[in-house]
Amino acid sequence: MSLTLYNTLTRHKETFEPIEPGKVRMYCCGVTVYDYCHLGHARSYIAWDVVCRYLRWRGYQVHYVQNFTDIDDKILKRARTEGSTMEAVSEKYIAAYFEDMDRLNVLKADEYPRATHTLNGIKRLIHELEQKGVAYAADGDVYYAVRKFPNYGKLSGRKLDDMEAGASGRVENPEEAKKKDPFDFALWKGAKPDEPAWESPWGSGRPGWHIECSAMVREQLGEEIDIHVGGADLVFPHHENEIAQSEAVTGKSLSRYWLHNGMVNVDGEKMSKSLGNFTTIRQLLDEPLEILGGDRFHPMALRLFVLQAQYRKPIDFTGEAIAAAQNSWHTLTEGLLFGFEYGQSLGWSDVADTSFGDPTCMRIPESSEAVRRFQSAMDDDFNSPGGLAVLFELAKELRRAGNLITHQGQADRSAEDLRQDWQILVCLAQVLGLEAKPEPTTTQSEGKNNDTAIEEIIQARQAARKAKNFAESDRLRDLLAAQGIALIDQPDGTTRWHRG
RNA sequence: GGCGGCAUGGCCAAGUGGUAAGGCAGGGGCCUGCAAAGCCCUUAUCCCCAGUUCGAAUCUGGGUGCCGCCUCCA
């Protein structure tokens, strides 16, 4: 079976074949660090995290690079309003980015290059573009001449002439006046007063936005990479421009596959900074929510919410969706914690090991139906909803078995079967970055002391039931329920109980 | 106006030629003094029209609706 993925470049699903067998070079356009990340960012980076995890699970050696844009007008604006510096603003939001992504269990990329650390590469690239005759200097700025690059538009599928005809409401400003063509874009911007600037052959200034990615890809991964990813809103002009910059210099294809994630919508409209309809990740996770009865939204539930849609489709962010995801996560959690909850009573031999429950130490049968179905879904352009269906089936079956153990004393399947299902669930969930940690167990001693008292109450209740004094019986049930003790009357007349 | 994408049950979402996965949310029943758990049953001719085919949610043509990009944007 082979992995297929939808390539924006060709608008088709294609079989994945890396340039170098077994190895994947992957680049992701990261954030411009001038504010906290919102759900759109969360969606994007969770999606690519899963792509990365899945490729590794499939045996590829992945080199994953994601940048930070730390030179930008919006950062400067922020610095001004905060009486701070561009550097300080960047550092603050880079740290915040990592905090947020850690909570969402997004793995670290291998490298995080920054524009401010890539100035030499950027200047070298601009110089080479000038030599190739596709860039021109204009009064301190340097622009890319899009008409000089015959393939311009190949990614986004647009033609310059068509766009020009329909371009609406283009505001005239001094920068526009310097351009030979309205679609030319800045590679280098001449310094303005009170702005950070770097020396260059074209005078003091700073790089344009698109050029940094071309330079960083080249520095970190080389002239040709396997997969380039980012939000669908980056297709044009950002990725189109990246292709123009890189390919004009190298003459090689920048990336074999271009993957783009769908947008997060609110009330059917794209969530974005400019529309002001965004919710930040930390806002969503930190605030008690009415729709959840005052509970907080679990970070893994957010992850689940994202993965319940295929990465290319838009997702609608609604209260109902939050509640559904939270409930779904609860179901999945019960399955994921099964081993911790019941492994001991099932007589599993390794429950006391420190590595117990660690998916990296588990061996699961690749030929099993569940693994096969999971892989076949994910092989189809990372169809995570299909993969999740497998996880839910396993989780629900384990929950059923767990309930039987709690309520009837034993499950109807062998300890070995259950062990295997649990391990498959934990491992596959890990591929999607979904993890449940067991709660720290309530102190054993505290529990033990109460046990005899509880038993006595149960005895009293038994007596009441025998005497058909159900009012008293129910009173005692409620009494214990108030302490978190649940009673289960068995068909044979005995009563089991458990906490929680 | 140009380019692209999407349209499956109350909500979300798989399924790309053989008579509709999964999740969430509901309903009914069995069992139980009550309860818990378990078990059983239960909600779709897949936007509309026409066509291809023995057979289509799945292919073709047309229509309608929604969304994204064309300006910073994940």
Coordinates of C-alpha atoms (C1' of nucleotides) in Angstrom, one line a residue:
Chain A
M1 CA 0.0 0.0 0.0
S2 CA 1.2 3.4 -0.8
L3 CA 0.7 6.9 0.6
T4 CA -1.2 9.3 -1.5
L5 CA -1.5 13.0 -1.0
Y6 CA -3.2 15.9 -2.6
N7 CA -0.8 18.1 -4.4
T8 CA -1.9 21.7 -4.8
L9 CA 0.6 22.0 -7.6
T10 CA -1.2 19.4 -9.8
R11 CA -4.6 19.5 -8.1
H12 CA -4.5 15.8 -7.9
K13 CA -3.9 13.1 -5.4
E14 CA -0.5 11.6 -6.1
T15 CA 1.5 8.7 -4.8
F16 CA 4.1 9.9 -2.5
E17 CA 7.7 9.3 -3.7
P18 CA 10.4 11.2 -1.8
I19 CA 13.4 12.4 -3.7
E20 CA 15.7 10.3 -1.6
P21 CA 14.1 6.9 -0.6
G22 CA 13.1 6.7 3.0
K23 CA 13.8 10.4 3.7
V24 CA 11.5 13.4 3.7
R25 CA 12.5 17.0 3.7
M26 CA 9.5 19.1 4.8
Y27 CA 9.1 22.8 5.3
C28 CA 6.2 24.6 7.0
C29 CA 5.5 28.3 6.8
G30 CA 5.2 29.3 10.4
V31 CA 3.8 32.3 12.2
T32 CA 4.5 36.0 12.1
V33 CA 5.2 36.6 15.8
Y34 CA 3.2 39.7 16.7
D35 CA 0.4 38.1 18.7
Y36 CA -0.9 35.0 20.4
C37 CA -1.8 32.1 18.1
H38 CA -5.5 31.6 17.3
L39 CA -7.4 28.5 16.4
G40 CA -6.5 28.9 12.7
H41 CA -2.9 28.5 13.7
A42 CA -3.8 25.6 16.0
R43 CA -5.5 23.8 13.1
S44 CA -2.6 24.3 10.8
Y45 CA 0.2 23.2 13.1
I46 CA -1.8 20.2 14.4
A47 CA -2.4 19.1 10.9
W48 CA 1.3 19.3 9.9
D49 CA 2.3 17.7 13.2
V50 CA 0.1 14.7 12.3
V51 CA 1.6 14.6 8.8
C52 CA 5.0 14.5 10.4
R53 CA 4.1 11.9 13.0
Y54 CA 2.4 9.7 10.4
L55 CA 5.4 9.9 8.0
R56 CA 7.7 8.8 10.8
W57 CA 5.3 6.0 11.9
R58 CA 5.4 4.8 8.2
G59 CA 9.1 4.6 8.6
Y60 CA 10.3 7.8 6.9
Q61 CA 13.1 9.7 8.3
V62 CA 11.7 13.2 8.4
H63 CA 13.6 16.5 8.5
Y64 CA 11.0 19.0 9.5
V65 CA 11.7 22.8 9.4
Q66 CA 9.3 25.5 10.4
N67 CA 10.2 29.2 10.4
F68 CA 9.3 32.2 12.5
T69 CA 8.8 35.5 10.7
D70 CA 10.3 38.0 13.0
I71 CA 10.8 40.9 10.7
D72 CA 7.5 42.5 9.7
D73 CA 5.4 45.6 9.7
K74 CA 2.9 44.2 12.2
I75 CA 5.6 43.3 14.7
L76 CA 7.0 46.8 14.4
K77 CA 3.6 48.3 14.9
R78 CA 3.1 46.2 18.0
A79 CA 6.5 47.3 19.3
R80 CA 5.6 50.9 18.9
T81 CA 2.3 50.6 20.7
E82 CA 3.9 48.7 23.5
G83 CA 6.9 51.0 23.7
S84 CA 9.0 47.9 23.0
T85 CA 11.3 46.6 20.3
M86 CA 10.7 44.3 17.4
E87 CA 13.1 41.8 18.9
A88 CA 11.3 41.9 22.3
V89 CA 7.9 41.4 20.7
S90 CA 9.1 38.5 18.7
E91 CA 10.7 36.8 21.6
K92 CA 7.6 37.1 23.7
Y93 CA 5.3 35.6 21.1
I94 CA 7.8 32.9 20.1
A95 CA 7.8 31.8 23.7
A96 CA 4.0 31.9 23.7
Y97 CA 3.9 29.9 20.5
F98 CA 5.8 27.1 22.1
E99 CA 3.7 27.2 25.2
D100 CA 0.5 26.9 23.2
M101 CA 1.8 24.2 20.9
D102 CA 3.1 22.1 23.9
R103 CA -0.3 22.1 25.4
L104 CA -1.7 20.8 22.1
N105 CA 1.0 18.1 22.0
V106 CA 2.5 19.5 18.8
L107 CA 6.0 18.1 18.5
K108 CA 8.9 20.4 18.0
A109 CA 10.2 20.8 14.5
D110 CA 13.9 19.9 13.9
E111 CA 14.7 23.6 13.2
Y112 CA 13.1 26.9 13.7
P113 CA 15.0 29.4 11.5
R114 CA 14.1 33.1 11.8
A115 CA 14.3 35.9 9.3
T116 CA 16.7 37.8 11.6
H117 CA 19.1 34.8 11.5
T118 CA 18.9 34.4 7.8
L119 CA 20.0 37.8 6.5
N120 CA 23.1 36.5 4.7
G121 CA 21.1 33.8 2.8
I122 CA 18.4 36.3 1.9
K123 CA 20.9 38.9 0.5
R124 CA 22.7 36.2 -1.4
L125 CA 19.5 35.0 -3.0
I126 CA 18.4 38.6 -3.9
H127 CA 21.8 39.1 -5.5
E128 CA 21.5 35.9 -7.5
L129 CA 18.0 37.0 -8.6
E130 CA 19.5 40.3 -9.8
Q131 CA 22.1 38.4 -11.8
K132 CA 19.5 36.3 -13.4
G133 CA 17.7 39.4 -14.4
V134 CA 14.5 38.8 -12.6
A135 CA 15.0 41.4 -9.8
Y136 CA 15.5 45.1 -10.1
A137 CA 16.5 47.8 -7.7
A138 CA 14.4 50.8 -7.4
D139 CA 15.2 53.7 -5.1
G140 CA 16.5 51.6 -2.2
D141 CA 14.0 48.8 -2.7
V142 CA 14.5 45.6 -4.7
Y143 CA 11.6 44.1 -6.6
Y144 CA 10.9 40.8 -8.3
A145 CA 9.8 41.1 -11.9
V146 CA 7.1 38.5 -12.1
R147 CA 6.8 38.8 -15.9
K148 CA 10.3 37.5 -16.2
F149 CA 9.4 34.2 -14.6
P150 CA 7.4 32.2 -17.2
N151 CA 6.0 29.8 -14.6
Y152 CA 4.5 32.5 -12.5
G153 CA 1.1 31.3 -11.4
K154 CA 1.7 27.6 -11.7
L155 CA 0.8 26.9 -8.1
S156 CA -2.3 29.0 -7.7
G157 CA -3.4 28.4 -11.3
R158 CA -3.8 32.0 -12.2
K159 CA -2.6 34.1 -15.1
L160 CA -1.2 37.5 -14.6
D161 CA -3.3 39.0 -17.4
D162 CA -6.5 37.6 -15.9
M163 CA -5.7 39.0 -12.5
E164 CA -4.8 42.4 -13.8
A165 CA -8.1 42.6 -15.5
G166 CA -10.0 41.8 -12.4
A167 CA -7.8 43.4 -9.8
S168 CA -10.0 45.6 -7.7
G169 CA -9.5 48.6 -5.5
R170 CA -5.7 48.5 -5.5
V171 CA -4.6 51.4 -3.4
E172 CA -1.9 53.6 -4.9
N173 CA 1.0 54.2 -2.6
P174 CA 4.6 55.2 -3.0
E175 CA 5.8 51.6 -3.1
E176 CA 3.4 50.8 -5.9
A177 CA 4.8 53.6 -7.9
K178 CA 8.3 52.1 -7.8
K179 CA 7.1 48.8 -9.3
K180 CA 7.3 48.1 -13.0
D181 CA 4.3 45.8 -12.8
P182 CA 1.6 45.9 -10.1
F183 CA 2.3 42.2 -9.3
D184 CA 6.0 42.7 -8.7
F185 CA 6.7 42.2 -5.1
A186 CA 9.4 43.5 -2.7
L187 CA 12.5 41.4 -2.0
W188 CA 14.2 44.2 -0.1
K189 CA 12.7 47.3 1.4
G190 CA 14.7 50.4 1.9
A191 CA 15.1 51.6 5.5
K192 CA 12.6 54.0 7.0
P193 CA 13.4 56.2 9.9
D194 CA 13.2 54.5 13.3
E195 CA 12.9 51.1 11.9
P196 CA 15.4 48.2 12.3
A197 CA 17.6 47.9 9.3
W198 CA 20.4 45.8 7.9
E199 CA 23.2 46.9 5.6
S200 CA 23.1 45.5 2.0
P201 CA 24.4 46.2 -1.5
W202 CA 21.1 48.1 -2.1
G203 CA 21.5 50.2 0.9
S204 CA 20.2 49.9 4.5
G205 CA 16.9 48.1 4.8
R206 CA 15.1 44.9 5.5
P207 CA 13.9 41.9 3.6
G208 CA 10.4 41.5 2.1
W209 CA 8.2 38.7 3.5
H210 CA 8.4 36.0 0.8
I211 CA 12.2 35.9 0.4
E212 CA 12.9 34.6 3.8
C213 CA 11.2 31.3 3.2
S214 CA 13.1 30.8 -0.1
A215 CA 16.3 31.5 1.8
M216 CA 15.5 29.3 4.8
V217 CA 14.4 26.3 2.7
R218 CA 17.6 26.5 0.8
E219 CA 19.8 26.9 3.9
Q220 CA 18.1 24.2 6.0
L221 CA 16.9 21.7 3.5
G222 CA 18.5 22.3 0.1
E223 CA 17.4 23.4 -3.3
E224 CA 14.7 20.7 -3.7
I225 CA 12.5 19.4 -1.0
D226 CA 9.8 16.9 -0.8
I227 CA 6.9 18.6 1.0
H228 CA 6.1 22.2 1.5
V229 CA 3.1 22.9 3.7
G230 CA 1.1 25.9 4.9
G231 CA -2.4 27.4 5.2
A232 CA -4.5 27.6 2.1
D233 CA -4.4 31.4 2.3
L234 CA -0.7 31.3 1.6
V235 CA -1.1 29.7 -1.8
F236 CA -1.2 33.1 -3.4
P237 CA 0.8 35.1 -3.3
H238 CA 3.2 33.8 -0.7
H239 CA 3.9 30.3 -2.0
E240 CA 3.7 31.4 -5.6
N241 CA 6.3 34.0 -4.9
E242 CA 8.5 31.5 -3.1
I243 CA 8.5 29.3 -6.1
A244 CA 9.3 32.3 -8.4
Q245 CA 12.2 33.3 -6.2
S246 CA 13.7 29.8 -5.6
E247 CA 13.2 28.3 -9.0
A248 CA 14.4 31.3 -10.9
V249 CA 17.8 30.9 -9.1
T250 CA 18.2 27.2 -9.0
G251 CA 16.3 26.1 -12.1
K252 CA 15.0 23.3 -10.0
S253 CA 11.6 22.4 -8.7
L254 CA 11.4 23.9 -5.1
S255 CA 9.1 21.2 -3.7
R256 CA 7.6 18.1 -5.1
Y257 CA 4.4 18.3 -3.1
W258 CA 2.6 21.3 -1.9
L259 CA 0.0 20.7 0.9
H260 CA -2.4 23.3 2.2
N261 CA -4.7 23.1 5.1
G262 CA -8.3 24.4 5.1
M263 CA -9.4 27.4 7.1
V264 CA -11.1 27.6 10.5
N265 CA -14.4 29.3 10.2
V266 CA -16.6 31.1 12.7
D267 CA -20.2 31.4 11.7
G268 CA -19.2 30.3 8.2
E269 CA -16.6 33.0 7.8
K270 CA -12.8 32.6 7.9
M271 CA -11.3 33.2 11.3
S272 CA -8.6 35.8 10.8
K273 CA -6.8 38.7 12.4
S274 CA -8.2 41.2 9.9
L275 CA -11.8 40.2 10.5
G276 CA -11.2 40.3 14.2
N277 CA -13.3 37.2 14.7
F278 CA -10.5 35.1 16.2
T279 CA -10.2 33.2 19.4
T280 CA -6.7 32.6 20.7
I281 CA -5.7 29.1 21.8
R282 CA -5.0 30.2 25.4
Q283 CA -8.3 32.0 25.6
L284 CA -10.2 28.9 24.6
L285 CA -8.3 26.6 26.8
D286 CA -8.1 28.7 29.9
E287 CA -11.6 30.1 30.3
P288 CA -14.4 28.0 31.9
L289 CA -17.0 27.6 29.2
E290 CA -20.8 27.7 29.7
I291 CA -21.4 25.2 26.9
L292 CA -19.2 22.8 28.9
G293 CA -21.1 23.4 32.1
G294 CA -18.3 25.6 33.4
D295 CA -15.5 23.2 32.6
R296 CA -12.5 24.1 30.6
F297 CA -12.0 22.8 27.1
H298 CA -9.4 20.0 27.2
P299 CA -6.4 20.7 24.9
M300 CA -6.7 17.1 23.5
A301 CA -10.4 17.8 22.8
L302 CA -9.3 20.8 20.7
R303 CA -6.9 18.5 18.9
L304 CA -9.7 16.0 18.3
F305 CA -11.9 18.8 17.0
V306 CA -9.3 19.6 14.4
L307 CA -8.6 16.0 13.4
Q308 CA -12.3 15.2 13.0
A309 CA -12.2 16.9 9.7
Q310 CA -9.8 16.1 6.9
Y311 CA -7.1 18.7 6.9
R312 CA -8.0 20.3 3.5
K313 CA -11.6 20.9 4.5
P314 CA -12.8 24.0 6.2
I315 CA -14.0 23.5 9.8
D316 CA -16.6 25.5 11.5
F317 CA -15.9 26.6 15.1
T318 CA -19.1 26.5 17.1
G319 CA -20.2 25.9 20.7
E320 CA -21.9 22.7 19.6
A321 CA -18.7 21.5 18.1
I322 CA -16.8 22.2 21.3
A323 CA -19.2 20.2 23.4
A324 CA -19.2 17.3 20.9
A325 CA -15.4 17.3 20.8
Q326 CA -15.1 17.4 24.6
N327 CA -17.5 14.4 24.9
S328 CA -15.7 12.5 22.2
W329 CA -12.4 13.1 24.0
H330 CA -13.9 11.7 27.2
T331 CA -14.9 8.5 25.3
L332 CA -11.5 8.2 23.8
T333 CA -9.8 8.8 27.2
E334 CA -11.7 5.9 28.8
G335 CA -10.2 3.6 26.2
L336 CA -6.7 5.1 26.5
L337 CA -6.7 4.7 30.2
F338 CA -8.0 1.2 30.2
G339 CA -4.6 -0.4 30.9
F340 CA -3.9 1.8 33.8
E341 CA -7.4 1.2 35.2
Y342 CA -7.7 -2.5 34.7
G343 CA -4.3 -3.9 33.7
Q344 CA -3.5 -5.0 37.2
S345 CA -6.8 -6.8 37.8
L346 CA -6.3 -8.5 34.4
G347 CA -3.0 -9.8 35.6
W348 CA -0.9 -8.1 33.0
S349 CA 2.7 -8.7 34.0
D350 CA 4.3 -5.3 33.3
V351 CA 1.9 -2.9 35.0
A352 CA 4.5 -1.9 37.6
D353 CA 7.2 -1.1 34.9
T354 CA 8.1 2.5 34.5
S355 CA 7.6 2.1 30.8
F356 CA 4.1 0.8 31.2
G357 CA 1.7 2.5 28.8
D358 CA 4.5 4.1 26.8
P359 CA 3.6 3.6 23.1
T360 CA 7.3 3.8 22.1
C361 CA 7.8 0.6 24.0
M362 CA 4.9 -1.3 22.6
R363 CA 4.8 -3.7 19.7
I364 CA 1.6 -4.0 17.9
P365 CA 0.7 -6.4 15.1
E366 CA 0.8 -4.5 11.9
S367 CA -1.4 -7.0 10.2
S368 CA -4.3 -6.5 12.6
E369 CA -7.5 -5.3 11.2
A370 CA -7.5 -2.1 13.2
V371 CA -4.0 -1.1 12.2
R372 CA -4.7 -2.0 8.6
R373 CA -7.8 0.2 8.5
F374 CA -6.1 3.0 10.2
Q375 CA -3.2 3.0 7.8
S376 CA -5.5 2.7 4.8
A377 CA -7.4 5.8 5.9
M378 CA -4.3 7.8 6.7
D379 CA -2.6 6.7 3.5
D380 CA -5.4 8.5 1.7
D381 CA -4.2 12.0 2.0
F382 CA -4.0 11.8 5.8
N383 CA -7.7 11.1 6.3
S384 CA -7.7 11.5 10.1
P385 CA -11.5 11.2 10.5
G386 CA -11.3 7.7 9.0
G387 CA -8.4 6.9 11.3
L388 CA -10.3 8.2 14.3
A389 CA -13.2 5.9 13.5
V390 CA -10.8 3.0 14.2
L391 CA -9.7 4.5 17.5
F392 CA -13.3 5.1 18.6
E393 CA -14.3 1.5 17.9
L394 CA -11.3 0.3 20.0
A395 CA -12.0 2.7 22.7
K396 CA -15.7 1.9 23.0
E397 CA -15.0 -1.8 23.1
L398 CA -12.4 -1.3 25.8
R399 CA -14.8 0.9 27.7
R400 CA -17.4 -1.9 27.5
A401 CA -14.9 -4.4 28.8
G402 CA -13.9 -2.1 31.6
N403 CA -17.5 -1.6 32.6
L404 CA -18.0 -5.3 32.7
I405 CA -15.0 -5.7 35.0
T406 CA -16.2 -3.0 37.3
H407 CA -19.8 -4.0 37.4
Q408 CA -19.7 -7.8 37.0
G409 CA -16.2 -8.7 38.2
Q410 CA -14.9 -9.8 34.8
A411 CA -14.8 -9.1 31.1
D412 CA -16.0 -11.3 28.4
R413 CA -12.8 -11.3 26.5
S414 CA -9.3 -12.6 27.4
A415 CA -6.8 -10.5 29.2
E416 CA -4.5 -10.9 26.2
D417 CA -7.0 -9.7 23.7
L418 CA -7.8 -6.7 25.7
R419 CA -4.1 -6.0 26.2
Q420 CA -3.5 -6.1 22.5
D421 CA -6.5 -3.8 21.7
W422 CA -5.4 -1.4 24.3
Q423 CA -1.9 -1.2 23.0
I424 CA -3.1 -0.8 19.4
L425 CA -5.3 2.1 20.6
V426 CA -2.6 3.8 22.5
C427 CA -0.1 3.5 19.6
L428 CA -2.5 4.7 16.9
A429 CA -3.7 7.5 19.1
Q430 CA 0.0 8.5 19.5
V431 CA 0.3 8.8 15.8
L432 CA -2.4 11.4 15.9
G433 CA -0.8 13.0 18.9
L434 CA -3.7 12.1 21.2
E435 CA -2.5 11.2 24.7
A436 CA -4.3 10.6 28.0
K437 CA -2.3 10.7 31.2
P438 CA -3.7 8.7 34.2
E439 CA -4.9 11.0 37.0
P440 CA -2.7 10.8 40.0
T441 CA -4.4 8.1 42.0
T442 CA -6.1 9.1 45.2
T443 CA -4.0 8.3 48.2
Q444 CA -4.4 4.6 48.9
S445 CA -4.2 4.9 52.7
E446 CA -7.1 7.4 52.8
G447 CA -9.2 5.0 50.9
K448 CA -8.3 2.0 53.0
N449 CA -9.4 3.6 56.3
N450 CA -12.8 4.2 54.9
D451 CA -13.3 0.8 53.5
T452 CA -14.6 -0.9 56.7
A453 CA -17.0 1.9 57.3
I454 CA -18.3 1.6 53.8
E455 CA -18.7 -2.1 54.1
E456 CA -20.7 -1.6 57.3
I457 CA -23.1 0.8 55.5
I458 CA -23.5 -1.7 52.7
Q459 CA -24.3 -4.4 55.2
A460 CA -27.0 -2.2 56.8
R461 CA -28.4 -1.5 53.3
Q462 CA -28.5 -5.2 52.6
A463 CA -30.5 -5.8 55.7
A464 CA -32.9 -3.0 54.7
R465 CA -33.3 -4.5 51.3
K466 CA -34.1 -7.9 52.7
A467 CA -36.7 -6.3 54.9
K468 CA -38.0 -4.6 51.8
N469 CA -37.4 -1.3 53.5
F470 CA -36.5 0.4 50.2
A471 CA -36.7 3.9 51.6
E472 CA -33.9 3.1 54.0
S473 CA -32.0 1.3 51.3
D474 CA -32.1 4.2 49.0
R475 CA -31.1 6.6 51.8
L476 CA -28.0 4.6 52.3
R477 CA -27.2 4.4 48.6
D478 CA -27.5 8.2 48.5
L479 CA -25.4 8.6 51.6
L480 CA -22.5 6.7 49.9
A481 CA -23.1 8.3 46.6
A482 CA -22.5 11.7 48.3
Q483 CA -19.0 10.4 49.1
G484 CA -18.4 9.3 45.6
I485 CA -19.1 5.6 46.3
A486 CA -21.2 3.8 43.6
L487 CA -23.0 0.6 44.6
I488 CA -23.8 -2.1 42.2
D489 CA -26.3 -4.8 43.1
Q490 CA -25.4 -8.1 41.6
P491 CA -27.9 -10.8 40.4
D492 CA -26.7 -13.1 43.2
G493 CA -27.7 -10.7 45.9
T494 CA -24.3 -9.4 46.7
T495 CA -23.3 -5.7 46.3
R496 CA -20.1 -4.5 44.7
W497 CA -18.9 -1.0 45.1
H498 CA -16.3 1.4 43.6
R499 CA -15.1 4.9 43.9
G500 CA -15.9 7.5 41.3
Chain B
rG1 C1' -14.9 39.7 -12.9
rG2 C1' -10.8 35.7 -12.7
rC3 C1' -9.0 31.0 -10.3
rG4 C1' -10.0 27.1 -6.9
rG5 C1' -12.9 24.1 -3.5
rC6 C1' -17.2 22.1 -1.2
rA7 C1' -22.7 20.3 -1.0
rU8 C1' -24.1 12.8 2.6
rG9 C1' -29.2 11.6 8.6
rG10 C1' -30.7 16.8 14.2
rC11 C1' -25.0 18.4 14.3
rC12 C1' -19.9 16.8 12.7
rA13 C1' -17.9 13.4 9.2
rA14 C1' -16.1 8.8 6.1
rG15 C1' -17.3 6.4 1.7
rU16 C1' -15.0 7.9 -5.7
rG17 C1' -19.4 2.3 -9.9
rG18 C1' -22.5 -2.8 -6.7
rU19 C1' -27.7 -0.9 -2.9
rA20 C1' -24.7 4.3 2.9
rA21 C1' -18.1 3.8 8.4
rG22 C1' -17.4 6.5 12.8
rG23 C1' -18.4 10.5 16.5
rC24 C1' -21.8 13.8 19.1
rA25 C1' -26.9 14.3 20.3
rG26 C1' -31.8 11.7 20.8
rG27 C1' -35.9 7.8 21.0
rG28 C1' -38.0 2.8 22.4
rG29 C1' -37.3 -1.9 24.9
rC30 C1' -35.2 -6.0 28.0
rC31 C1' -32.9 -6.5 32.8
rU32 C1' -33.3 -4.0 38.0
rG33 C1' -37.5 -2.9 44.2
rC34 C1' -34.6 1.5 42.6
rA35 C1' -29.9 2.2 40.3
rA36 C1' -25.4 1.1 37.5
rA37 C1' -23.5 -1.7 33.6
rG38 C1' -24.8 -4.8 29.7
rC39 C1' -27.9 -6.3 25.6
rC40 C1' -31.5 -5.4 21.6
rC41 C1' -34.1 -2.0 18.4
rU42 C1' -34.4 2.9 16.3
rU43 C1' -33.6 8.3 12.6
rA44 C1' -30.5 9.2 4.9
rU45 C1' -32.8 6.7 -1.7
rC46 C1' -26.4 11.1 -0.3
rC47 C1' -28.6 19.8 -3.2
rC48 C1' -31.7 19.7 -8.0
rC49 C1' -32.3 18.2 -13.3
rA50 C1' -30.7 15.3 -17.5
rG51 C1' -27.4 11.5 -19.3
rU52 C1' -23.8 7.1 -19.3
rU53 C1' -24.4 2.0 -17.1
rC54 C1' -27.3 -4.3 -15.8
rG55 C1' -26.2 -1.0 -11.6
rA56 C1' -24.1 5.8 -9.4
rA57 C1' -23.7 9.3 -3.4
rU58 C1' -19.7 7.7 -6.5
rC59 C1' -18.7 9.0 -13.9
rU60 C1' -20.6 13.1 -17.7
rG61 C1' -23.3 17.7 -18.8
rG62 C1' -26.3 21.6 -16.9
rG63 C1' -28.3 24.3 -12.7
rU64 C1' -28.6 26.1 -7.6
rG65 C1' -26.3 27.2 -2.9
rC66 C1' -22.0 28.0 0.3
rC67 C1' -16.8 29.0 1.1
rG68 C1' -11.6 30.4 0.1
rC69 C1' -7.9 33.2 -2.8
rC70 C1' -7.2 37.5 -6.1
rU71 C1' -4.7 43.0 -0.1
rC72 C1' -1.5 41.2 5.5
rC73 C1' -3.2 36.3 6.9
rA74 C1' -2.4 29.3 9.1

